Tab-separated table of C-alpha atoms in Angstrom:
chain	number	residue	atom	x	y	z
A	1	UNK	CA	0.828	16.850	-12.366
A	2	UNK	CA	4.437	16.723	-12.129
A	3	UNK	CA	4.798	20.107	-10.376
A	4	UNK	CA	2.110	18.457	-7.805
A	5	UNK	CA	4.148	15.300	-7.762
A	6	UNK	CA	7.604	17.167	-7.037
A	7	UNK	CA	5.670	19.606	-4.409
A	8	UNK	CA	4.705	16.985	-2.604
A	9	UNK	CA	7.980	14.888	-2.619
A	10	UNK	CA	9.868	17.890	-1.060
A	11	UNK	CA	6.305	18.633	1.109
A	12	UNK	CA	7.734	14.399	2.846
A	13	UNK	CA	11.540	15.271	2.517
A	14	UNK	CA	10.766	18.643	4.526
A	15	UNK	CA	7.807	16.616	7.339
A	16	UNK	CA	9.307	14.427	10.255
A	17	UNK	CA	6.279	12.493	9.027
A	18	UNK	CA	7.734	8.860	6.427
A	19	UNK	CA	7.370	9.952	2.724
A	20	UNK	CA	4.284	7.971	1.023
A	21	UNK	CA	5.423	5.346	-1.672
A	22	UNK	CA	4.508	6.446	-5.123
A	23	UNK	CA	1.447	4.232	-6.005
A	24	UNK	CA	-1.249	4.195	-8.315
A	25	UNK	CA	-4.882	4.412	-6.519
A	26	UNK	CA	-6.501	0.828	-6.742
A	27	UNK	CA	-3.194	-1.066	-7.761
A	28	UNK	CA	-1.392	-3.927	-6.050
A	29	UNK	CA	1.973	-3.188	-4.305
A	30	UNK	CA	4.035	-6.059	-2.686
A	31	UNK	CA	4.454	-5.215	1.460
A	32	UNK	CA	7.789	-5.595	3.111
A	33	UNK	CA	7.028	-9.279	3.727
A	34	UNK	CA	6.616	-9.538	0.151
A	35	UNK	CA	2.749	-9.948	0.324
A	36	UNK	CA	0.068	-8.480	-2.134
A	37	UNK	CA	-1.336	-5.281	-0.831
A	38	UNK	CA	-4.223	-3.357	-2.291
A	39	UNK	CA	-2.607	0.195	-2.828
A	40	UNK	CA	-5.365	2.572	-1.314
A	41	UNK	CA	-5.791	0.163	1.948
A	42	UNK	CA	-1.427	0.520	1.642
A	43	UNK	CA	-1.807	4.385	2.443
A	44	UNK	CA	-4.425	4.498	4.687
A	45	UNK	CA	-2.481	2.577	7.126
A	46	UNK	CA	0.127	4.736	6.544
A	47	UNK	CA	-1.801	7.806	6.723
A	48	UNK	CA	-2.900	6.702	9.757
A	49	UNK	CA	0.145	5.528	11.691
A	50	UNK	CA	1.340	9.309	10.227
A	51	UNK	CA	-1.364	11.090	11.768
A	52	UNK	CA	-1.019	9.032	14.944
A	53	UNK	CA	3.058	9.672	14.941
A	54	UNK	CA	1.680	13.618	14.304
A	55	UNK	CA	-0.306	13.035	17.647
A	56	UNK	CA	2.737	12.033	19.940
A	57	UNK	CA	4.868	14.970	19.670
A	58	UNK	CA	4.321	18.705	20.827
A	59	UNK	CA	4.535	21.783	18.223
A	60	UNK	CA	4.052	25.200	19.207
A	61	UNK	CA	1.138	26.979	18.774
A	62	UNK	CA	1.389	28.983	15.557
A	63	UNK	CA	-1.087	31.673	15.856
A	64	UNK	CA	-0.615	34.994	16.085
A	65	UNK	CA	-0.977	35.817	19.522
A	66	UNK	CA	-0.109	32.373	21.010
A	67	UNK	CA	3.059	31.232	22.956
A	68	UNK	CA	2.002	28.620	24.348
A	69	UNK	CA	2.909	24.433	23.525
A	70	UNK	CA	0.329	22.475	22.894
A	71	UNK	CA	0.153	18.601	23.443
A	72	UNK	CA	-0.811	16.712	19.767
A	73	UNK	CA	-1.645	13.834	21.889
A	74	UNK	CA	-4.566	15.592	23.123
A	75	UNK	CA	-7.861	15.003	20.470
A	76	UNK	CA	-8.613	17.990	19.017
A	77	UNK	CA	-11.824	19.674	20.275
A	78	UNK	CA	-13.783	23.179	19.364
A	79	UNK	CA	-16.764	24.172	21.569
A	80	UNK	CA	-16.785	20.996	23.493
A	81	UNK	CA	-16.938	18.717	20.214
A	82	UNK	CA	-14.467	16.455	18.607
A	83	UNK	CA	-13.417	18.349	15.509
A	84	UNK	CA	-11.881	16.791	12.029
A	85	UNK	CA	-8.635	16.487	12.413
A	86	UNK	CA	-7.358	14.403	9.109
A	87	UNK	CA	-8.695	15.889	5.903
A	88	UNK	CA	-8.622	13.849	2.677
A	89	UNK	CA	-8.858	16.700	0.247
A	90	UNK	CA	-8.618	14.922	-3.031
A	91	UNK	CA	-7.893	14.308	-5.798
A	92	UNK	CA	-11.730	13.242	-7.209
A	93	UNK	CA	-11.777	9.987	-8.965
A	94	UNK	CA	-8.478	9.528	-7.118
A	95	UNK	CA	-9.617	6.384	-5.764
A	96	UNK	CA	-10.409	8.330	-2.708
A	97	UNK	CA	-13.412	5.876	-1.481
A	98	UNK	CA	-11.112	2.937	-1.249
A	99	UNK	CA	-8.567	4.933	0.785
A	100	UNK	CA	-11.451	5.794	3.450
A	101	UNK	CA	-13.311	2.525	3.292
A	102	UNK	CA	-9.713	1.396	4.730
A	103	UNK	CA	-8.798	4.342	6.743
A	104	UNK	CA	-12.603	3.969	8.308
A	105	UNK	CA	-11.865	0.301	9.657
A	106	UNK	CA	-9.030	1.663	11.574
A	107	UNK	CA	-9.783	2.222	15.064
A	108	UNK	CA	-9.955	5.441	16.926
A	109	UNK	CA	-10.921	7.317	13.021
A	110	UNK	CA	-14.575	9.074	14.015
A	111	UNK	CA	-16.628	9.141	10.993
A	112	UNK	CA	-19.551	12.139	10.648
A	113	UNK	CA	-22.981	10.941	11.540
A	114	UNK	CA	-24.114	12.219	8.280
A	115	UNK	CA	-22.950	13.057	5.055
A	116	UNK	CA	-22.146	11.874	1.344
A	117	UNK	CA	-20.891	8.020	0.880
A	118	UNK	CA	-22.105	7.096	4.496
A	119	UNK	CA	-20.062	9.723	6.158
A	120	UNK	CA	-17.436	9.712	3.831
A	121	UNK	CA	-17.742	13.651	2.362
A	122	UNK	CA	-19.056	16.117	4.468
A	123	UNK	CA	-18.903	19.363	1.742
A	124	UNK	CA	-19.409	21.920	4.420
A	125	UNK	CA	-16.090	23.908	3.325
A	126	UNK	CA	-17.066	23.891	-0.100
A	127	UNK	CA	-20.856	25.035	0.006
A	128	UNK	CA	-22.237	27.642	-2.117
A	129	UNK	CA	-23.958	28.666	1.559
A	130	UNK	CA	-20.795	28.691	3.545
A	131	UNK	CA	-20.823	30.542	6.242
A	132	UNK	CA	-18.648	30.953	9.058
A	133	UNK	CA	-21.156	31.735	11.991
A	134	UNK	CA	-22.518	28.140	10.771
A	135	UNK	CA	-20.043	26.063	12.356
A	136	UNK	CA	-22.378	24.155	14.622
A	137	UNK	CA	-23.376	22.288	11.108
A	138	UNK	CA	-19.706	20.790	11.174
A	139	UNK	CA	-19.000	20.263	14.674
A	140	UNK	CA	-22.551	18.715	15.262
A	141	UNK	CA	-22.196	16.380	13.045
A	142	UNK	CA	-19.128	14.444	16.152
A	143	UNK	CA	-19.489	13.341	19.177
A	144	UNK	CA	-18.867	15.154	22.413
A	145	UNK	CA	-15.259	15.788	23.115
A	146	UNK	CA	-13.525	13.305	25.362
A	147	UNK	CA	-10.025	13.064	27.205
A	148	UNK	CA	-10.138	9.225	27.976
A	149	UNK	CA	-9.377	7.616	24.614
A	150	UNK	CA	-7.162	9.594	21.769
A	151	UNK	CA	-9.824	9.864	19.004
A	152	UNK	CA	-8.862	11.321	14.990
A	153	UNK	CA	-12.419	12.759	13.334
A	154	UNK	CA	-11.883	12.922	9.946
A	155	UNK	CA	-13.782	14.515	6.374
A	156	UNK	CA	-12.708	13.152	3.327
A	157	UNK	CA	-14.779	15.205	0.832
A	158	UNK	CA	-12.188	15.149	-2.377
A	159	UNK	CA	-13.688	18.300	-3.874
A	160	UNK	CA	-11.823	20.193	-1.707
A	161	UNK	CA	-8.598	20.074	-3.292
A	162	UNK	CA	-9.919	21.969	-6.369
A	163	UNK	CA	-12.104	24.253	-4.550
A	164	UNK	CA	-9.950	27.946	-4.504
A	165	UNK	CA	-12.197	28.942	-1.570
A	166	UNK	CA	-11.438	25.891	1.006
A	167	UNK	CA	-7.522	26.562	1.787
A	168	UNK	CA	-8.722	30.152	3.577
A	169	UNK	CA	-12.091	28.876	4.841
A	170	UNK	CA	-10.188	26.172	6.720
A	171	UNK	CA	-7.432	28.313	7.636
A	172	UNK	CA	-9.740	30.917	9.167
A	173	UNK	CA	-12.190	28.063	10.765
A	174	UNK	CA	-9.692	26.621	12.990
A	175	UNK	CA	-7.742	29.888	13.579
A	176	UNK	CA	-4.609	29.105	16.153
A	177	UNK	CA	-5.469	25.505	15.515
A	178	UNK	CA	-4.862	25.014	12.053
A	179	UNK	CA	-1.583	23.672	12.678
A	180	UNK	CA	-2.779	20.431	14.580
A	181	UNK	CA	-4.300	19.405	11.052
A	182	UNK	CA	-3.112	16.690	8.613
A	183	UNK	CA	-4.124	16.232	5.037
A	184	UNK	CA	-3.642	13.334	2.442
A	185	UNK	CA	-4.205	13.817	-1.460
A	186	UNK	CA	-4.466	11.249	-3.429
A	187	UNK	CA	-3.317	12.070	-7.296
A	188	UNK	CA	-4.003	9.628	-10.661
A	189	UNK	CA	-2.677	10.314	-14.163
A	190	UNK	CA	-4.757	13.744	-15.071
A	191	UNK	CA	-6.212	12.201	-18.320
A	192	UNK	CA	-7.434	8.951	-16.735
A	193	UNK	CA	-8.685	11.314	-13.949
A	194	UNK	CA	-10.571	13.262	-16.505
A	195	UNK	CA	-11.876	10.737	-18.345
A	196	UNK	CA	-13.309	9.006	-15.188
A	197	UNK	CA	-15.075	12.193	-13.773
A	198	UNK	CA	-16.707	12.831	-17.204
A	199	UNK	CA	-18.135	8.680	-17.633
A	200	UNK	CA	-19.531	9.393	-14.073
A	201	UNK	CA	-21.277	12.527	-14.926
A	202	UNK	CA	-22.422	11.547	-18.032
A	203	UNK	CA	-23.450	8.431	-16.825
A	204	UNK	CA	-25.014	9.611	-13.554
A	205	UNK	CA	-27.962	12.519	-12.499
A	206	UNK	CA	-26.704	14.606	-9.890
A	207	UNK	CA	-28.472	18.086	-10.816
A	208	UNK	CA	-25.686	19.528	-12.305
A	209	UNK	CA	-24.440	20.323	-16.114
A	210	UNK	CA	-24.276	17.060	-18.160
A	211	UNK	CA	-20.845	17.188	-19.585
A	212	UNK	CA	-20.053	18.290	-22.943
A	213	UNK	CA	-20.363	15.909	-26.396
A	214	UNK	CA	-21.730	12.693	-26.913
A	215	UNK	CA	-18.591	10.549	-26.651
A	216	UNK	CA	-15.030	11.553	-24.605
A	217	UNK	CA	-13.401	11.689	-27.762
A	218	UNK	CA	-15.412	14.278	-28.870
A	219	UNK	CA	-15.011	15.970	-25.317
A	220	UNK	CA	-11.323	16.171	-25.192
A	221	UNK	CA	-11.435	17.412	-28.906
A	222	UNK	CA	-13.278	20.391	-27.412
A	223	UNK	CA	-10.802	20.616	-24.490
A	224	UNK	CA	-7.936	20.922	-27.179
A	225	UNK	CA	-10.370	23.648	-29.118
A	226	UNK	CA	-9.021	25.747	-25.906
A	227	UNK	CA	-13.006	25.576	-24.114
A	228	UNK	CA	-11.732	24.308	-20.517
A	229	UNK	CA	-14.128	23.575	-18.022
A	230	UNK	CA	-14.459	21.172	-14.807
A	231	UNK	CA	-13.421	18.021	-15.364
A	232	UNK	CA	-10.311	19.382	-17.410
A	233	UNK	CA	-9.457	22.134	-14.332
A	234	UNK	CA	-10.103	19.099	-11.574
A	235	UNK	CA	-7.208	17.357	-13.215
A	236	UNK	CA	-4.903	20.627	-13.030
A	237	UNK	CA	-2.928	19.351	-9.935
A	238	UNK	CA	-0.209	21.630	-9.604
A	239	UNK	CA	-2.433	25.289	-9.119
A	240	UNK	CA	-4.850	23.049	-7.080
A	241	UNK	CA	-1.807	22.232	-4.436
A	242	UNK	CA	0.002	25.993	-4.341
A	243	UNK	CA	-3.156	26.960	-2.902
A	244	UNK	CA	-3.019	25.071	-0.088
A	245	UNK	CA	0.624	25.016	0.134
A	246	UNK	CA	0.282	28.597	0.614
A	247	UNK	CA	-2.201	28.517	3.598
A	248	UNK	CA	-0.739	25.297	5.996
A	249	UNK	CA	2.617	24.076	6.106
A	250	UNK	CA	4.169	21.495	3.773
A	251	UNK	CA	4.954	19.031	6.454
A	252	UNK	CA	1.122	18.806	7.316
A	253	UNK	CA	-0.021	17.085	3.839
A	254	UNK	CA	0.793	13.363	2.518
């Protein structure tokens, strides 16, 4: 967590985009006027006037082959549809929901029609079925593309972060692209992280392995034992962000 924490403190001195304050998800913060903010509705604003601050100036195209300049304020578009642009990535149990219930009110954000939390997670990236020559199943799921009115789709499926396959599928998906994309993680202290992920499996059916021992005492006794497994690896921060560090530029993540 602290390697995560320090990676992405150099990731903001290194962007032109304003560093993020250090907050913890679901707290209250005090604005500049001295007001009582909800923390995850703080950084979604600020995600978003960062991604639209993204959108204003020009970068080069980075792809091999490519010379060209391309205009950020343009929305970005792949066979005629509005693609995601801003990726929330993670971390689960991050207080990830809150940040896009906020970031959703904000207009010009393009939500999926479909998709996990009322358009909220998408999980095409992450599938078991992934396939590249499936990319209708993403791009389907936005509107037409549109020059009139600058529009940001976004997916904010938090498994991503942890997922060692996303970082090249997205890489590869976009292609000469890639670099038009911004992404926000959310992190929270890795035990409380933990400890929340295995309540909401344990406490919840969703067709996968019930977690192990009766109590989360007993869990984390077995975590200590040396047997690691999901919820301890989701709270691994620091291997989870190399990986994408290593496919997209620092000074695209927040």
């Amino acid at each position: 967590a602290e390697h995560a924490a320090a990676s992405v403190q150099a990731a903001s001195r290194e962007s032109a985009l304003q560093p993020v304050p250090a907050l913890v998800p679901g707290s209250s913060i005090l604005d500049s006027a001295g007001r009582t903010t909800n923390a995850s509705s703080e950084v979604a604003e600020h995600a978003a006037a960062s991604v639209q601050a993204a959108s204003s100036v020009t970068a080069p195209h980075s792809g091999p082959g490519s010379s060209q300049t391309a205009s950020r304020k343009e929305n970005l578009c792949m066979d005629g549809r509005l693609a995601p642009q801003f990726y929330l990535i993670g971390a689960q149990k991050a207080s990830t929901t809150s940040f896009a219930a906020s970031l959703g009110q904000i207009p010009g954000i393009v939500k999926p029609t479909r998709g996990l939390g009322g358009g909220k997670e998408i999980h095409f990236f992450d599938r078991r079925t992934y396939s590249e020559a499936r990319r209708s199943d993403l791009l389907g799921l936005f509107p037409p593309c549109s020059s009139h009115t600058r529009l940001v789709a976004w997916d904010c499926t938090p498994d991503y972060l942890r997922d060692a396959q996303t970082p090249q599928r997205v890489l590869r998906f976009y292609g000469n692209l890639a670099h038009r994309l911004q992404f926000a993680i959310l992190l929270r202290s890795p035990i409380a992280r933990m400890q929340s992920a295995w309540y909401m499996f344990k406490n919840n059916s969703f067709g996968t392995k019930e977690p192990y021992g009766s109590t989360f005492s007993i869990y984390v006794n077995h975590i200590l034992n040396g047997f690691g497994d999901g919820f301890f690896e989701g709270s691994r921060y620091g291997p989870q962000v190399e990986r994408w560090f290593k496919q997209f530029d620092s000074s695209q993540f927040f």
